[in-house]
PDB file of C-alpha atoms in Angstrom:
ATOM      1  CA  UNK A   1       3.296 -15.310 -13.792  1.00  0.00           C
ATOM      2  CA  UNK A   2       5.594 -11.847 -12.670  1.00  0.00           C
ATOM      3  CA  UNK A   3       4.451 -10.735 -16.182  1.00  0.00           C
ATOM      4  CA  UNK A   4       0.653 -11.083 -15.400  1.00  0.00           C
ATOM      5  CA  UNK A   5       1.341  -8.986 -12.513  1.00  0.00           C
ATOM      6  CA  UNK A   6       2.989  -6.278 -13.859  1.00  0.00           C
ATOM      7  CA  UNK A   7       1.197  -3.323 -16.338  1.00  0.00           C
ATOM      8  CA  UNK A   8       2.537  -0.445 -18.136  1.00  0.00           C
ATOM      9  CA  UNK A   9       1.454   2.843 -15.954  1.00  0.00           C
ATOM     10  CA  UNK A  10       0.165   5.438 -18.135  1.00  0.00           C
ATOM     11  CA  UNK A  11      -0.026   8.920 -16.906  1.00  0.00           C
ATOM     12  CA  UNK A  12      -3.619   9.770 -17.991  1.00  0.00           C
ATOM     13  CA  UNK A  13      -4.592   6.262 -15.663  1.00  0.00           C
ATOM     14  CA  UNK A  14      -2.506   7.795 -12.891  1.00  0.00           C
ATOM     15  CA  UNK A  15      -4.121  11.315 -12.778  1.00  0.00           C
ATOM     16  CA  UNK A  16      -7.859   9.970 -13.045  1.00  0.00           C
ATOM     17  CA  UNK A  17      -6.517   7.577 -10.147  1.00  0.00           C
ATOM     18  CA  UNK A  18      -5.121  10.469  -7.664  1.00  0.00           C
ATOM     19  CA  UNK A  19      -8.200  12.636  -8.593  1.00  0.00           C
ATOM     20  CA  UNK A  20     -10.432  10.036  -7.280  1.00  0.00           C
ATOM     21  CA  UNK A  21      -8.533   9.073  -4.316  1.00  0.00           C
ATOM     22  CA  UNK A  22      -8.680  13.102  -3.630  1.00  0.00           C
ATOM     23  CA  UNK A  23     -12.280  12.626  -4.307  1.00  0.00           C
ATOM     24  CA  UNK A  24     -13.227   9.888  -1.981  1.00  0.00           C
ATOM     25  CA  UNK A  25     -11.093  11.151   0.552  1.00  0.00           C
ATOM     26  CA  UNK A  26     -12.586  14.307   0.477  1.00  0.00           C
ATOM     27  CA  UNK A  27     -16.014  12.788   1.461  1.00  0.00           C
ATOM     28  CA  UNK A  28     -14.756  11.748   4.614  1.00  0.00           C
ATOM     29  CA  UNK A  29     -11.945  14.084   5.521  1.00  0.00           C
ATOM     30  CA  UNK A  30     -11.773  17.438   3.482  1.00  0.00           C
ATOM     31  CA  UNK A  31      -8.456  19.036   5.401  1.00  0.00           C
ATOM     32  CA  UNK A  32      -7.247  15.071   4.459  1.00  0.00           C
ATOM     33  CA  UNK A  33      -7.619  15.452   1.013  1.00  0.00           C
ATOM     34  CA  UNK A  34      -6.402  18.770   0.603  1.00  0.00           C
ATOM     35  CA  UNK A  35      -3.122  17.315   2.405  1.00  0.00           C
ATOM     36  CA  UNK A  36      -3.586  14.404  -0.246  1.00  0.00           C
ATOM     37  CA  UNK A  37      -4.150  16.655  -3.411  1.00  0.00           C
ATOM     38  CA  UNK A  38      -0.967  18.911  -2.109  1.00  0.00           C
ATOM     39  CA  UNK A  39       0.780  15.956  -2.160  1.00  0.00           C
ATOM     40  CA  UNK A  40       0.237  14.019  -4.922  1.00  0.00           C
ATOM     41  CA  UNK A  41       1.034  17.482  -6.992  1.00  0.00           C
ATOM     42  CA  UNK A  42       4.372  18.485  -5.062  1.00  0.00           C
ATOM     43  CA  UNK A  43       6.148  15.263  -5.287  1.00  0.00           C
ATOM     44  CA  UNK A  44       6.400  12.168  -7.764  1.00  0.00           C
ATOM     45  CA  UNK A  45       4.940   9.930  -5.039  1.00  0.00           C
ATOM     46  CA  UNK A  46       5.740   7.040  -7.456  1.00  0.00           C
ATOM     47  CA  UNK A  47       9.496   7.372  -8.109  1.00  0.00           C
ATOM     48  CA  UNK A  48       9.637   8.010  -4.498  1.00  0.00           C
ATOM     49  CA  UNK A  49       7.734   5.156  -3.363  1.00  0.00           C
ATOM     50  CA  UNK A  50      10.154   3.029  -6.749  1.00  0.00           C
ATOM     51  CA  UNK A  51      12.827   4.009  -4.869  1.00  0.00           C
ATOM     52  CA  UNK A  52      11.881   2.338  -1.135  1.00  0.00           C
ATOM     53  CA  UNK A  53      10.288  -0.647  -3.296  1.00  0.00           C
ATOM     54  CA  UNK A  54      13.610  -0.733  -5.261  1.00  0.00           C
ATOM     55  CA  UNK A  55      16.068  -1.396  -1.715  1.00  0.00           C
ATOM     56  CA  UNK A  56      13.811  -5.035  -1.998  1.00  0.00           C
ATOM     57  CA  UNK A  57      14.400  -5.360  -6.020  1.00  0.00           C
ATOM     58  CA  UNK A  58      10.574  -4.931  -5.734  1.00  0.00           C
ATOM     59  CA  UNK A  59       8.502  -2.477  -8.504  1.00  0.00           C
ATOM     60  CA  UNK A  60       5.436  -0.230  -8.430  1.00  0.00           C
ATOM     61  CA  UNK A  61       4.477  -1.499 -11.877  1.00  0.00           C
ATOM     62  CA  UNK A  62       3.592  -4.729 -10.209  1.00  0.00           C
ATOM     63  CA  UNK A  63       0.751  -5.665  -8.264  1.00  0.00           C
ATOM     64  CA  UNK A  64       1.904  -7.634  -6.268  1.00  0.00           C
ATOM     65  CA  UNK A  65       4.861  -5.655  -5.153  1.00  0.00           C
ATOM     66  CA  UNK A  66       2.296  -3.014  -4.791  1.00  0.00           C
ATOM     67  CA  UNK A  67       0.064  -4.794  -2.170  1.00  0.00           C
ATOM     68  CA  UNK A  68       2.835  -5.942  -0.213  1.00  0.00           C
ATOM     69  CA  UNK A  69       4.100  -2.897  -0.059  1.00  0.00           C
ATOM     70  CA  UNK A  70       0.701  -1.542   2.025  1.00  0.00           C
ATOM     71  CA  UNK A  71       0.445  -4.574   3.771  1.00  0.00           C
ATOM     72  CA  UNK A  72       3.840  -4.622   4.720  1.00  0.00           C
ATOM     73  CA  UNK A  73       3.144  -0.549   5.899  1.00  0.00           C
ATOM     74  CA  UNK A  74       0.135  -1.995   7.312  1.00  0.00           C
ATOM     75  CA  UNK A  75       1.323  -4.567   9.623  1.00  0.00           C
ATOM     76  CA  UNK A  76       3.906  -2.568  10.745  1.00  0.00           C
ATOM     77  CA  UNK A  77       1.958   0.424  11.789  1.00  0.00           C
ATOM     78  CA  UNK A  78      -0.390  -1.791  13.492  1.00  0.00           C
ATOM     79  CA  UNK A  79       2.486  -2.146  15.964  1.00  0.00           C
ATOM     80  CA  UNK A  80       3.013   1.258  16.653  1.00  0.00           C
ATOM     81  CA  UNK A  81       6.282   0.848  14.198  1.00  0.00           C
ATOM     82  CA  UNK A  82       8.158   2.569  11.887  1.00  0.00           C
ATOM     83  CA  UNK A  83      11.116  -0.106  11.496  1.00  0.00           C
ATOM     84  CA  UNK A  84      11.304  -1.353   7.932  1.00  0.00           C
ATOM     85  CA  UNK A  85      10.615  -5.001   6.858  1.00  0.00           C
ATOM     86  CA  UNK A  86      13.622  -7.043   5.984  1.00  0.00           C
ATOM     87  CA  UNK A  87      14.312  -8.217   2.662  1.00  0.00           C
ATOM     88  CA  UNK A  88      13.153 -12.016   3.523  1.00  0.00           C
ATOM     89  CA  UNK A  89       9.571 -10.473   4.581  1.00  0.00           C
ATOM     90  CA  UNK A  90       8.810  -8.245   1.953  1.00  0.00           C
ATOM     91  CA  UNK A  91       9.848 -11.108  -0.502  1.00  0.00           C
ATOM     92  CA  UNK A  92       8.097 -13.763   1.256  1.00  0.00           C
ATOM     93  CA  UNK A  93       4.733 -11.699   1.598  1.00  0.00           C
ATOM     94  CA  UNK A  94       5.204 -10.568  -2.098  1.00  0.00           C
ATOM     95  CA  UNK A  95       5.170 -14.217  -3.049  1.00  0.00           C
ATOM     96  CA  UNK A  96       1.864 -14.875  -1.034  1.00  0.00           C
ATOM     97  CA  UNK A  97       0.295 -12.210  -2.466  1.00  0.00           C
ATOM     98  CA  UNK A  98       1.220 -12.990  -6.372  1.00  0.00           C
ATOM     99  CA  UNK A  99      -0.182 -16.458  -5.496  1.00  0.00           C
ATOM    100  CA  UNK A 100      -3.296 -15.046  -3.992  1.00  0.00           C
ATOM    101  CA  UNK A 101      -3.436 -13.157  -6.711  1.00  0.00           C
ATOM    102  CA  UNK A 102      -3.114 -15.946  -9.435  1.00  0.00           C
ATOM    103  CA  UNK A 103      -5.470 -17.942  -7.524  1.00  0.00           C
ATOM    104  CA  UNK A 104      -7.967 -15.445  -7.737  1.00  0.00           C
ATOM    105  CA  UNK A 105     -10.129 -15.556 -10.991  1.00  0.00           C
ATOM    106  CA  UNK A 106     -11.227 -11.589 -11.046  1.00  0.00           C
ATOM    107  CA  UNK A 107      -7.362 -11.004 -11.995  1.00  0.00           C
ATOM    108  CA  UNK A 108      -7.533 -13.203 -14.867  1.00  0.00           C
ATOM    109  CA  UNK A 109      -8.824 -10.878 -16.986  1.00  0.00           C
ATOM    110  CA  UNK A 110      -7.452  -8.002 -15.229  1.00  0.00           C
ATOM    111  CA  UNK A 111      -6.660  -4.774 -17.738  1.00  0.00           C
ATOM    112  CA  UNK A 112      -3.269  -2.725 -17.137  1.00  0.00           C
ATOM    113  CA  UNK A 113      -5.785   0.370 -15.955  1.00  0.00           C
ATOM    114  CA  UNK A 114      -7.075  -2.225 -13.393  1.00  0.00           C
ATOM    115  CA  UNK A 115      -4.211  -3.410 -12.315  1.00  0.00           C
ATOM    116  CA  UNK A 116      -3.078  -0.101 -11.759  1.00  0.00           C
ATOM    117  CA  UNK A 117      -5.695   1.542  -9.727  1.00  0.00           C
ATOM    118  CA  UNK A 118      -5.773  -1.166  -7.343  1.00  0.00           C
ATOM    119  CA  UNK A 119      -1.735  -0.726  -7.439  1.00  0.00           C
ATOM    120  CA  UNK A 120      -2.067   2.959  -6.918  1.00  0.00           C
ATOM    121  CA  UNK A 121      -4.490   2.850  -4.329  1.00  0.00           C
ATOM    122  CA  UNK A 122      -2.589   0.096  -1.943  1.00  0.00           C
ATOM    123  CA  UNK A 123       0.710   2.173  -2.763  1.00  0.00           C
ATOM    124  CA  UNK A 124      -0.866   5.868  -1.812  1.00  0.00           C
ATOM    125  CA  UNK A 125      -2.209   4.235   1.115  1.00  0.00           C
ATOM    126  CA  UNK A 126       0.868   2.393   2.005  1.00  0.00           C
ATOM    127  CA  UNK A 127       2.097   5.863   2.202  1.00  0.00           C
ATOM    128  CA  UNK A 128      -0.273   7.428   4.027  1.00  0.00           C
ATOM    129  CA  UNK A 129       0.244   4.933   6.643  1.00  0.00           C
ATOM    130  CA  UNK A 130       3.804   5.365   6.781  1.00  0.00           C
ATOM    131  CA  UNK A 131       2.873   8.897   7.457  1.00  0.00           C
ATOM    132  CA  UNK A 132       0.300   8.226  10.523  1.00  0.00           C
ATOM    133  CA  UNK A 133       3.090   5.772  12.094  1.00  0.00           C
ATOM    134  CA  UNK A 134       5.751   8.631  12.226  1.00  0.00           C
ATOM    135  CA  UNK A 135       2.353  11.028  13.820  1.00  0.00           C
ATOM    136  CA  UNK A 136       1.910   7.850  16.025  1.00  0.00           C
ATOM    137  CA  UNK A 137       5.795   7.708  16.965  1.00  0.00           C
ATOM    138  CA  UNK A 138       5.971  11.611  17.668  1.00  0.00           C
ATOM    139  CA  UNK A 139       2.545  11.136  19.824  1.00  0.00           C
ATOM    140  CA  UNK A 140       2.227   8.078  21.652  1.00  0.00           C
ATOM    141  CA  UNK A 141      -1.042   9.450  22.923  1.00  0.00           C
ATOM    142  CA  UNK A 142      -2.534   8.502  19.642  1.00  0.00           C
ATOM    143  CA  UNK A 143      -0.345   5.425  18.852  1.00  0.00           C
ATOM    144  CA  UNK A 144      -4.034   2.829  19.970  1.00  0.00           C
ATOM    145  CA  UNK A 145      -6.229   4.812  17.878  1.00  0.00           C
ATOM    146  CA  UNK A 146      -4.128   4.871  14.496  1.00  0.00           C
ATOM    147  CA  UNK A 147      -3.151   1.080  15.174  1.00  0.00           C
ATOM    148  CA  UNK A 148      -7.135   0.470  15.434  1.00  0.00           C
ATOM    149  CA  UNK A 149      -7.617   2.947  12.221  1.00  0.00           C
ATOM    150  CA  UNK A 150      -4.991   0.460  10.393  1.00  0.00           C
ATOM    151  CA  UNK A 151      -6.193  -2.464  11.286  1.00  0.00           C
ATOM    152  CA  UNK A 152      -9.642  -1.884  11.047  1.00  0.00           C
ATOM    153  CA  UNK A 153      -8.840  -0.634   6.632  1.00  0.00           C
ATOM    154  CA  UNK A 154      -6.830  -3.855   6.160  1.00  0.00           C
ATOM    155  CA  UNK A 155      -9.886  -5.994   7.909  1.00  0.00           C
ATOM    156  CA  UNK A 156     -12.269  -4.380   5.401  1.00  0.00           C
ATOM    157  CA  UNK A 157      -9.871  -4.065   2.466  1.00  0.00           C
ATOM    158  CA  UNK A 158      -8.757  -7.683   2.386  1.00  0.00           C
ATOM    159  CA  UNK A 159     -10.619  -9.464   5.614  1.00  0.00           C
ATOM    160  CA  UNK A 160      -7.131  -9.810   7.103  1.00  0.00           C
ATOM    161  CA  UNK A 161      -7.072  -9.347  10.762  1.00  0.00           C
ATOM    162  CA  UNK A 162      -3.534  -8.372  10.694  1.00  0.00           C
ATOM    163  CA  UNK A 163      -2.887  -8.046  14.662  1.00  0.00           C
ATOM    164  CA  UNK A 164      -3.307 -11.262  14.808  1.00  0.00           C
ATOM    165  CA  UNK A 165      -0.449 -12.233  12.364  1.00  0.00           C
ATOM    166  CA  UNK A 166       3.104 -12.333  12.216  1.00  0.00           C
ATOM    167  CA  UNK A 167       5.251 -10.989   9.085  1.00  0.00           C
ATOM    168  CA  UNK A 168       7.840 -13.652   8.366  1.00  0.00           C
ATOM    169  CA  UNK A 169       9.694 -14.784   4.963  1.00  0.00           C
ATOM    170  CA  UNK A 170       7.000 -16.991   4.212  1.00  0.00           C
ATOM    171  CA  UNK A 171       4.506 -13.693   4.662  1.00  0.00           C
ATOM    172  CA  UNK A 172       1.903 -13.146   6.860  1.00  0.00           C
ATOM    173  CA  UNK A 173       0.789 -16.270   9.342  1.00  0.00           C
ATOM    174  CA  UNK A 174      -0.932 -16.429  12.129  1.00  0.00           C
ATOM    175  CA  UNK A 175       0.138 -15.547  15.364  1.00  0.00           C
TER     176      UNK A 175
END
């Protein structure tokens, strides 16, 4: 149900979650996460992000919503794109997700602090992404190696091969 899907963000929840996405992306790429920490400080990342997720009467407070946002960023960057989805794709890939989500018996149980970490995390990256497509737009030079970078995190994040897809109103389908 939308209601399973949704939690209450609480503020304490969302600063242990940025200070360990800082953290982890420090291990890998410290001038990263000092771009990351700068800004996750500087802006409310989450009212902006409400506001893009609000043009599709979508929320960040839902999970769902959440991981179709980044998969939606995802797909689209894997392209070389910056172009928005439409309203029909956003809504038909947020209605695969909540049923891959209901499906799924690990969400059953799923706490509100759960549910938003993993909403946090697919929304931060979403716009990360967004970020690297509008490097990869500036600089076609490096337009094959963040498409790869993409589509390699959405292979190990959620086994999708995502090049190999098409985003349509009924979500993502194979080519």
């Amino acid at each position: 149900s939308a209601a399973s899907l949704s939690y209450r963000p609480r503020a304490t929840v969302r600063k242990q979650n940025f200070a360990q996405f800082v953290a982890q992306t420090r291990a890998v790429d410290p001038d990263g996460a000092e771009k990351l920490q700068h800004l996750l400080t500087s802006v409310d990342v989450m009212n902006e992000v409400q506001k893009q997720l609000g043009r599709y009467g979508m929320r960040t407070d839902n999970l769902a919503d959440a991981l179709a946002a980044y998969l939606a960023c995802a797909w689209f960057a894997t392209r070389a794109s910056t172009d928005d989805p439409t309203p029909a794709q956003m809504h038909g890939l947020r209605n695969q997700v909540a049923r891959a989500i209901g499906a799924s018996p690990e969400f059953a149980d799923a706490t509100d602090a759960m549910k938003q970490q993993l909403a946090e995390a697919n929304l931060i990256q979403a716009v990360i992404i967004s970020g690297y497509a509008e490097t990869a737009k500036a600089q076609p030079a490096l337009r094959a190696q963040i498409a790869s970078a993409v589509a390699e995190g959405a292979r190990k994040s959620y086994g999708l091969d995502l090049r190999s897809m098409s985003l349509s109103s009924h979500g993502l389908v194979p080519n």
